[in-house]
Coordinates of N, CA and C in Angstrom, one line a residue:
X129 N 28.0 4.7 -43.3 CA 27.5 5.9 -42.8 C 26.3 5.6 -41.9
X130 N 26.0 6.3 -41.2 CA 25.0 6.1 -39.9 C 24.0 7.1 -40.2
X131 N 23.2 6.9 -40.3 CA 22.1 8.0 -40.4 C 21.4 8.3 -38.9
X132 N 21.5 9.8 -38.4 CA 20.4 10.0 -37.2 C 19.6 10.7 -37.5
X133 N 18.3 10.5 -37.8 CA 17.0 11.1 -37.9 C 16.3 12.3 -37.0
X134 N 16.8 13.5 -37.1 CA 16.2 14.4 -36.0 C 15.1 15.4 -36.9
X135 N 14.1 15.1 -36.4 CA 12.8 16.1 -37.0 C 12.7 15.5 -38.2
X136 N 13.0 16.4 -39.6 CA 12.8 16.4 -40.7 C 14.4 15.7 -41.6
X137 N 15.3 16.6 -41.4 CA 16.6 16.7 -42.0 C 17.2 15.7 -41.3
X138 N 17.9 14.6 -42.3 CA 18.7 13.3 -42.0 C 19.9 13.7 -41.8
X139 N 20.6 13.5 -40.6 CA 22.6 13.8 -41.1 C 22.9 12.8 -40.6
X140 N 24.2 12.7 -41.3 CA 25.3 11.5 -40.5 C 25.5 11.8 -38.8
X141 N 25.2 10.7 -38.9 CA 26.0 10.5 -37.5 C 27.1 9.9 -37.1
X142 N 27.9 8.9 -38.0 CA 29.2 8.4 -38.2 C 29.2 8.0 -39.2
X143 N 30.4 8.1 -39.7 CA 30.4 8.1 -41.3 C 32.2 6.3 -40.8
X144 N 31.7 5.3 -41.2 CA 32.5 4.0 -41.0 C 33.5 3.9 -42.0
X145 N 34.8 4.0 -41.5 CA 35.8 4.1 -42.6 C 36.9 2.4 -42.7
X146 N 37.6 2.1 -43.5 CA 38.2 0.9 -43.2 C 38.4 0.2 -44.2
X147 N 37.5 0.0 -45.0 CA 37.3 -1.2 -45.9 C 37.5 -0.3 -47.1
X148 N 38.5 -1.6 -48.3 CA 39.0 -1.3 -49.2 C 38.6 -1.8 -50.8
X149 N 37.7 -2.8 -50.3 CA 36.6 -3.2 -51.2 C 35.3 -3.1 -51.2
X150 N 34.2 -3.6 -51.7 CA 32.8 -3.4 -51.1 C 32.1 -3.8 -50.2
X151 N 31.9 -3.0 -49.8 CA 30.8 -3.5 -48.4 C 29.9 -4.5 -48.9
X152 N 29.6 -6.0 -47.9 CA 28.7 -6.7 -48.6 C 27.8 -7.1 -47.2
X153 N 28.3 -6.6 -46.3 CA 27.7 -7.4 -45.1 C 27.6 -6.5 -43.8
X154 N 26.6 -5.5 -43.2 CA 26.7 -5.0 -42.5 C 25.6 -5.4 -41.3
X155 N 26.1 -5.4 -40.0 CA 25.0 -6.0 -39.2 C 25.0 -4.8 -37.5
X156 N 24.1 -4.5 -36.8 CA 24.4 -3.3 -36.1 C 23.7 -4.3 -34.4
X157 N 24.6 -3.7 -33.5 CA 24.0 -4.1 -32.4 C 24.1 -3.0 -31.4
X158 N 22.6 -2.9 -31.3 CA 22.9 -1.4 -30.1 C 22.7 -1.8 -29.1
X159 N 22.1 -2.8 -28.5 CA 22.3 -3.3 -27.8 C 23.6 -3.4 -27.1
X160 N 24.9 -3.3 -28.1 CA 26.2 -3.5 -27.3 C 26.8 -2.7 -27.8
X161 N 26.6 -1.7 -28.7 CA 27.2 -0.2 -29.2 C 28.0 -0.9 -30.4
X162 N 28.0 -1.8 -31.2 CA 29.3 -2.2 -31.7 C 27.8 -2.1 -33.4
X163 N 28.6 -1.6 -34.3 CA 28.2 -1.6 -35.8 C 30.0 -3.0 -36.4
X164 N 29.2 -4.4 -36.7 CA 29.8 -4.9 -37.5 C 29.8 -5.4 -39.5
X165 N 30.9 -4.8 -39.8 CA 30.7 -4.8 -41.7 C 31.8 -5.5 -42.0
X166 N 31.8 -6.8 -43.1 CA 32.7 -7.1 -43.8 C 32.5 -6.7 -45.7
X167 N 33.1 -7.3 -46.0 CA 33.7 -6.8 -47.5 C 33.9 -7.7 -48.5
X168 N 34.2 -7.7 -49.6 CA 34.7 -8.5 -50.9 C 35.8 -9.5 -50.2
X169 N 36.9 -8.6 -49.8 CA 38.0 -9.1 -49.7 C 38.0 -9.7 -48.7
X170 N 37.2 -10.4 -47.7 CA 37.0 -10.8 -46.4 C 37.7 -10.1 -45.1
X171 N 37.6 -8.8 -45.4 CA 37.9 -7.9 -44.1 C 36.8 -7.9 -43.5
X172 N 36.5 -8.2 -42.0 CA 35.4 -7.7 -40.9 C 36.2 -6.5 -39.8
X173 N 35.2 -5.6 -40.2 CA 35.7 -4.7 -39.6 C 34.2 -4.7 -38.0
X174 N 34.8 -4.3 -37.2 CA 34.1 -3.9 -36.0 C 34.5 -2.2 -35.1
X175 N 33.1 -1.3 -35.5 CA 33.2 -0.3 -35.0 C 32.2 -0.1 -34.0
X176 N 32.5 1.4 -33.2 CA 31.7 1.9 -32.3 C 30.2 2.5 -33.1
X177 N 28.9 2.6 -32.8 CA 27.9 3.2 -32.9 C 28.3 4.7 -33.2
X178 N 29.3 5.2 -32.5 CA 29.8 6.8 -33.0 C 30.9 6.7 -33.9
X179 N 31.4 5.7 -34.9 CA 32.0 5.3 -35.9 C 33.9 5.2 -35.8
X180 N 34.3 4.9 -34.3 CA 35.4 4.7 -33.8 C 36.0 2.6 -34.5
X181 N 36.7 2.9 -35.0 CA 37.6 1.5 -35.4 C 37.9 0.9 -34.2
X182 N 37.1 -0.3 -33.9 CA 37.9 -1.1 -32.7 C 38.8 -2.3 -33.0
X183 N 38.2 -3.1 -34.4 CA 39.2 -4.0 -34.3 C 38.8 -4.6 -35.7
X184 N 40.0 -5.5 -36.2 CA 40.2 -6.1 -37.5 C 40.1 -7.5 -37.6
X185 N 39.0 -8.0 -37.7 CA 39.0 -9.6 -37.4 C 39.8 -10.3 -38.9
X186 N 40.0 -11.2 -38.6 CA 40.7 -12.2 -39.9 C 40.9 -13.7 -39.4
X187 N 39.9 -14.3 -40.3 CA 39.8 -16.0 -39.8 C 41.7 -16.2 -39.9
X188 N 41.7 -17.5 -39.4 CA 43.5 -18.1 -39.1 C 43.1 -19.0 -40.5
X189 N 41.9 -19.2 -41.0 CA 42.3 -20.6 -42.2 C 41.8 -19.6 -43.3
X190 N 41.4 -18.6 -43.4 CA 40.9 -17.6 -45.0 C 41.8 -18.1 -45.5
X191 N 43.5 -18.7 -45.8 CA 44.4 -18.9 -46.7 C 43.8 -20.1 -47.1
X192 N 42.5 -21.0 -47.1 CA 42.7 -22.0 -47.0 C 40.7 -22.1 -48.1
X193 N 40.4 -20.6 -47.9 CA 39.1 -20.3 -48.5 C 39.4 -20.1 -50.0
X194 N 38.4 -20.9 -50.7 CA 38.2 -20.8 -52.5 C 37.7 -19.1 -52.7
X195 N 36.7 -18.8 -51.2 CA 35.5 -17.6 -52.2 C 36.0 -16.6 -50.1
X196 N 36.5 -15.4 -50.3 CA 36.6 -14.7 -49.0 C 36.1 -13.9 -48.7
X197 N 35.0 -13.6 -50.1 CA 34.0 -12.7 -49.8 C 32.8 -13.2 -49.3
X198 N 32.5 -12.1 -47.6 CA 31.5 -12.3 -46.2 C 30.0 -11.9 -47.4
X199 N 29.4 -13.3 -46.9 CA 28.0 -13.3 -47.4 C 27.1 -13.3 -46.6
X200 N 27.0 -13.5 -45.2 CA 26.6 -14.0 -44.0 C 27.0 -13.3 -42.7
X201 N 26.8 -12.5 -41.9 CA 27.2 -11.6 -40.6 C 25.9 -11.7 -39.9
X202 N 26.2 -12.2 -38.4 CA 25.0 -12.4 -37.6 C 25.9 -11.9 -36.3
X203 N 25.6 -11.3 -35.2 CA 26.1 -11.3 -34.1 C 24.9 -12.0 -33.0
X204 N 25.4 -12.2 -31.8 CA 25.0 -13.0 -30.6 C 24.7 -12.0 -29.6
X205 N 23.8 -12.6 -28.9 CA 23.4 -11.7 -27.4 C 24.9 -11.7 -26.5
X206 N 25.8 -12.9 -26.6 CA 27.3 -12.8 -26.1 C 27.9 -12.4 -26.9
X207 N 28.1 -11.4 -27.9 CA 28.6 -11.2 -28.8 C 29.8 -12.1 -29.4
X208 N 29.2 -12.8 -30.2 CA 29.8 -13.9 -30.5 C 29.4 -14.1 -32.0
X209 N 30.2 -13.5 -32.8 CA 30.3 -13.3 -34.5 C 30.0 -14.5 -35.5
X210 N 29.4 -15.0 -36.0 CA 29.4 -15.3 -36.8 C 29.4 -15.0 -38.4
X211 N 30.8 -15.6 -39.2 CA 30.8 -14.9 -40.2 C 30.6 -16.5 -41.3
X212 N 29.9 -16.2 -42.2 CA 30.3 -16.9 -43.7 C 30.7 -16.1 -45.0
X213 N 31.7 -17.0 -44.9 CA 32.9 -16.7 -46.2 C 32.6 -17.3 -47.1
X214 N 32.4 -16.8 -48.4 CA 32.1 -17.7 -49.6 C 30.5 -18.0 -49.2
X215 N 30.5 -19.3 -49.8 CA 29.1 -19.7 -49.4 C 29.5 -21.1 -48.3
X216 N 30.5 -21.3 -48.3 CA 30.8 -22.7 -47.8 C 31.6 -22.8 -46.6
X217 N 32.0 -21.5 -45.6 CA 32.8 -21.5 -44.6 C 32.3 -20.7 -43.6
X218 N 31.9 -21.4 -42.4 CA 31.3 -20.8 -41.5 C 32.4 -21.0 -40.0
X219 N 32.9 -19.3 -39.9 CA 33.6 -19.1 -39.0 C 33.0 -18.3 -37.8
X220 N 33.5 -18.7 -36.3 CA 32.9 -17.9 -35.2 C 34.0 -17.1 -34.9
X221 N 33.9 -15.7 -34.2 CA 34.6 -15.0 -33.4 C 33.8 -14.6 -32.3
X222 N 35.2 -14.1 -31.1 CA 34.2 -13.1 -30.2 C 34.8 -12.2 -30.6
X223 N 33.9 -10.9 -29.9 CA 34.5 -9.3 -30.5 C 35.4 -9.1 -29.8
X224 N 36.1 -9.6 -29.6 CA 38.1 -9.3 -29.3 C 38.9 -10.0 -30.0
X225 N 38.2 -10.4 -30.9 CA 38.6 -10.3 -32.6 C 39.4 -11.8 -32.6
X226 N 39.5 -13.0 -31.1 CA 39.9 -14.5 -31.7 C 38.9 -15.0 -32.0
X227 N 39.6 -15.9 -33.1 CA 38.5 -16.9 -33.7 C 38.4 -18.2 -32.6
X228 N 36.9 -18.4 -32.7 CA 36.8 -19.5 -32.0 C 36.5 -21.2 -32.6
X229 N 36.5 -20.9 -33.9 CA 35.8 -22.1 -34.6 C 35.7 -22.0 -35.8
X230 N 36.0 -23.0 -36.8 CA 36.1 -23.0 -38.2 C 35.0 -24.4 -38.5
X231 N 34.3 -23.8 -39.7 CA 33.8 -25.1 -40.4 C 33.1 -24.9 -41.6
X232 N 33.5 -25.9 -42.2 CA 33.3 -26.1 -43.7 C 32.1 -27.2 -44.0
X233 N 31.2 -26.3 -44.7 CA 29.9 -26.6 -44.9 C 29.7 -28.2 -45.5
X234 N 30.8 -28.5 -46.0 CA 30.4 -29.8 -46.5 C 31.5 -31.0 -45.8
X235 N 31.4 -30.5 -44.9 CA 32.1 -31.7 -44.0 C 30.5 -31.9 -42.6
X236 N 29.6 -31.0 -43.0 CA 28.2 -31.3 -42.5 C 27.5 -31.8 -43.1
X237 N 27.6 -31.8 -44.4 CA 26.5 -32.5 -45.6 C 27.3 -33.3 -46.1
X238 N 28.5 -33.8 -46.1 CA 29.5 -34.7 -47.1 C 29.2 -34.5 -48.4
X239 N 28.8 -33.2 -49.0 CA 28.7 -33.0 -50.3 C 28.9 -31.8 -50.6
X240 N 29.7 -31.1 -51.1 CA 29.6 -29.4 -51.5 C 28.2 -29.0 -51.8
X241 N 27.9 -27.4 -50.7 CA 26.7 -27.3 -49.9 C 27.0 -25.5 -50.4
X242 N 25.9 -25.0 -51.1 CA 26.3 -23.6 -50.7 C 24.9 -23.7 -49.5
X243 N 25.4 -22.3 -48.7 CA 24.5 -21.9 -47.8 C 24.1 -20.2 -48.3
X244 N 22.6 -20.2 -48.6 CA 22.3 -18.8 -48.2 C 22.1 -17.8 -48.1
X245 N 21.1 -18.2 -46.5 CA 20.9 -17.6 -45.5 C 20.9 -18.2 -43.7
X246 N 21.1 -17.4 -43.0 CA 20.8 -17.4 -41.4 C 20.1 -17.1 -40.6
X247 N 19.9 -17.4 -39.5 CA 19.5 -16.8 -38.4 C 19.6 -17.1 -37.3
X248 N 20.0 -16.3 -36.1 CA 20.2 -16.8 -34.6 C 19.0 -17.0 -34.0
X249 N 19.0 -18.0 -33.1 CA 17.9 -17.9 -32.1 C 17.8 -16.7 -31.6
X250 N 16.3 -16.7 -30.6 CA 16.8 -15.1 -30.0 C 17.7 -15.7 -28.3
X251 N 18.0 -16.2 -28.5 CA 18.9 -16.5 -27.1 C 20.7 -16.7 -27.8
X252 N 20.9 -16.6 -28.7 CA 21.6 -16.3 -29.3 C 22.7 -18.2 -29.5
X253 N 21.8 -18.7 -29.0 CA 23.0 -20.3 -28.8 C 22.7 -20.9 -30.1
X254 N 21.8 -20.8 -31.0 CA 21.8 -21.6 -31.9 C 21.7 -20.8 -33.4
X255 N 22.3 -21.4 -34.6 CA 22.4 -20.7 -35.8 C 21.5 -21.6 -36.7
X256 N 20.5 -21.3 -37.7 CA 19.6 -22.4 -38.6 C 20.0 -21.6 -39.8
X257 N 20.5 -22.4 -40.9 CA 20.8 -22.3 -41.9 C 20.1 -23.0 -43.2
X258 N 20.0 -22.2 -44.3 CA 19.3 -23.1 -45.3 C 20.2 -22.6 -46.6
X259 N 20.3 -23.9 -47.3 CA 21.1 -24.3 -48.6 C 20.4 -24.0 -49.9
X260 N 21.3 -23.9 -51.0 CA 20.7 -23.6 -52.1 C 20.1 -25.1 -52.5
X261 N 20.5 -25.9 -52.2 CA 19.6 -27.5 -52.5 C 18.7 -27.3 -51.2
X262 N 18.2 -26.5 -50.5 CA 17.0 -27.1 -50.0 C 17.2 -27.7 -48.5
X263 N 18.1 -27.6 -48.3 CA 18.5 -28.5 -46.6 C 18.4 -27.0 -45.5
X264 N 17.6 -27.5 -44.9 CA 17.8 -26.7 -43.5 C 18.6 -27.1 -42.3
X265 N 19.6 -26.8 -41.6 CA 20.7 -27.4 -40.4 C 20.2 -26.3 -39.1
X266 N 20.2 -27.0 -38.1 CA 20.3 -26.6 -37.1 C 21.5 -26.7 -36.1
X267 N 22.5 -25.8 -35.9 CA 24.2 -25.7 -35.7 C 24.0 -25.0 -34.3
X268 N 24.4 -25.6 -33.2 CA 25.3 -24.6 -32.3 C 26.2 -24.2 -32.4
X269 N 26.3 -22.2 -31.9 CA 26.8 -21.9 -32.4 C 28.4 -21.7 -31.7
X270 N 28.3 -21.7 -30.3 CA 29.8 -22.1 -29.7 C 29.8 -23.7 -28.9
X271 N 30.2 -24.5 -29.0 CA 31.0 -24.4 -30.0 C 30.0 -25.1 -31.2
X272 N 30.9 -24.7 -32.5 CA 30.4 -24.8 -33.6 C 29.6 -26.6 -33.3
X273 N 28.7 -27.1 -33.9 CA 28.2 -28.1 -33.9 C 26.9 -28.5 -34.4
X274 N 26.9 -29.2 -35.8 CA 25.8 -29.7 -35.7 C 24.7 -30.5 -35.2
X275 N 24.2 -30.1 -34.8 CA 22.7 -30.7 -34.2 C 21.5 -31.2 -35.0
X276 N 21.2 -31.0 -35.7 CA 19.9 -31.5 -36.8 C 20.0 -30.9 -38.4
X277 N 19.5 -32.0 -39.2 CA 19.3 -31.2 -40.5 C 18.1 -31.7 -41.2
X278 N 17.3 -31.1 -41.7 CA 15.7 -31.6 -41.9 C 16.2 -31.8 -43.9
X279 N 15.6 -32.9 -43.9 CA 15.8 -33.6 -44.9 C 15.2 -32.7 -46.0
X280 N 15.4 -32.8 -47.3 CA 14.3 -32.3 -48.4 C 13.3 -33.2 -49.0
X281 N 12.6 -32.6 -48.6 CA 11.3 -33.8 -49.2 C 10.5 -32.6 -51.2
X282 N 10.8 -33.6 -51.9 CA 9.8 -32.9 -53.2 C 8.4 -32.7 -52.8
X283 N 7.7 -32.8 -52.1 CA 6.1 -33.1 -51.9 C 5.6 -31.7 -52.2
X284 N 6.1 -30.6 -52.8 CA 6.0 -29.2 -52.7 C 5.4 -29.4 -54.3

């Protein structure tokens, strides 16, 4: 649900319908009118700002994910989706809903890696990620690719 704030009294302004599990991941860009939320069940749903259904994204390898529930939703100044599934599967889309890129977190670290948290640059090309061991990666984000990952040092 959308909340628009006029004067005193809050009302909806679009109430987002779609999802059949729980909401876990909602990210808004008004910049491009699009409100994106996925779910338990790894549904990403993509609507309009006035709460219109545009489209149903679904990775091509989710058959292939241990955990499908979206822990991670970032969008791009190109609007260019990134979602993580589970904690270990970081998939790109654009908003016309093909996938552009699959990758599994521990074919970056050669070791089973949960991830997190994110964040895009603000030019939207690069994603930095940090692990529950402590690793921070620096990924571009089309195409997918690592680029740096800063070691863990104990000195803390």
């Amino acid at each position: 649900m959308l909340i628009q704030f006029e004067g005193e009294a809050a009302a909806p302004r679009a109430i987002l319908t779609g999802h059949e599990t729980i909401v876990t991941m909602i990210c808004v860009s008004a910049e491009h009118g699009i409100v994106i939320s996925a779910s338990q069940d790894g549904t990403v749903l993509i609507h309009t700002t006035m709460g219109d259904l545009l489209r149903r994204l679904e990775s091509e390898n989710s058959h292939n994910f241990a955990d499908k529930e979206v822990n991670l939703l970032l969008v791009s100044r190109d609007c260019i989706l990134l979602v993580l599934y589970g904690c270990d599967n970081l998939v790109t889309f654009s908003t016309s809903g093909r996938e552009l890129s699959c990758l599994r977190v521990c074919i970056i670290y050669r070791v089973p890696e949960s991830i997190l948290c994110g964040a895009l640059s603000r030019d939207g090309e690069f994603v930095v990620v940090g692990t529950k061991d402590g690793r921070v990666a620096v990924l571009r984000l089309f195409p997918m690719q690592l680029l740096y990952t800063f070691q863990v040092n104990n000195y803390l």
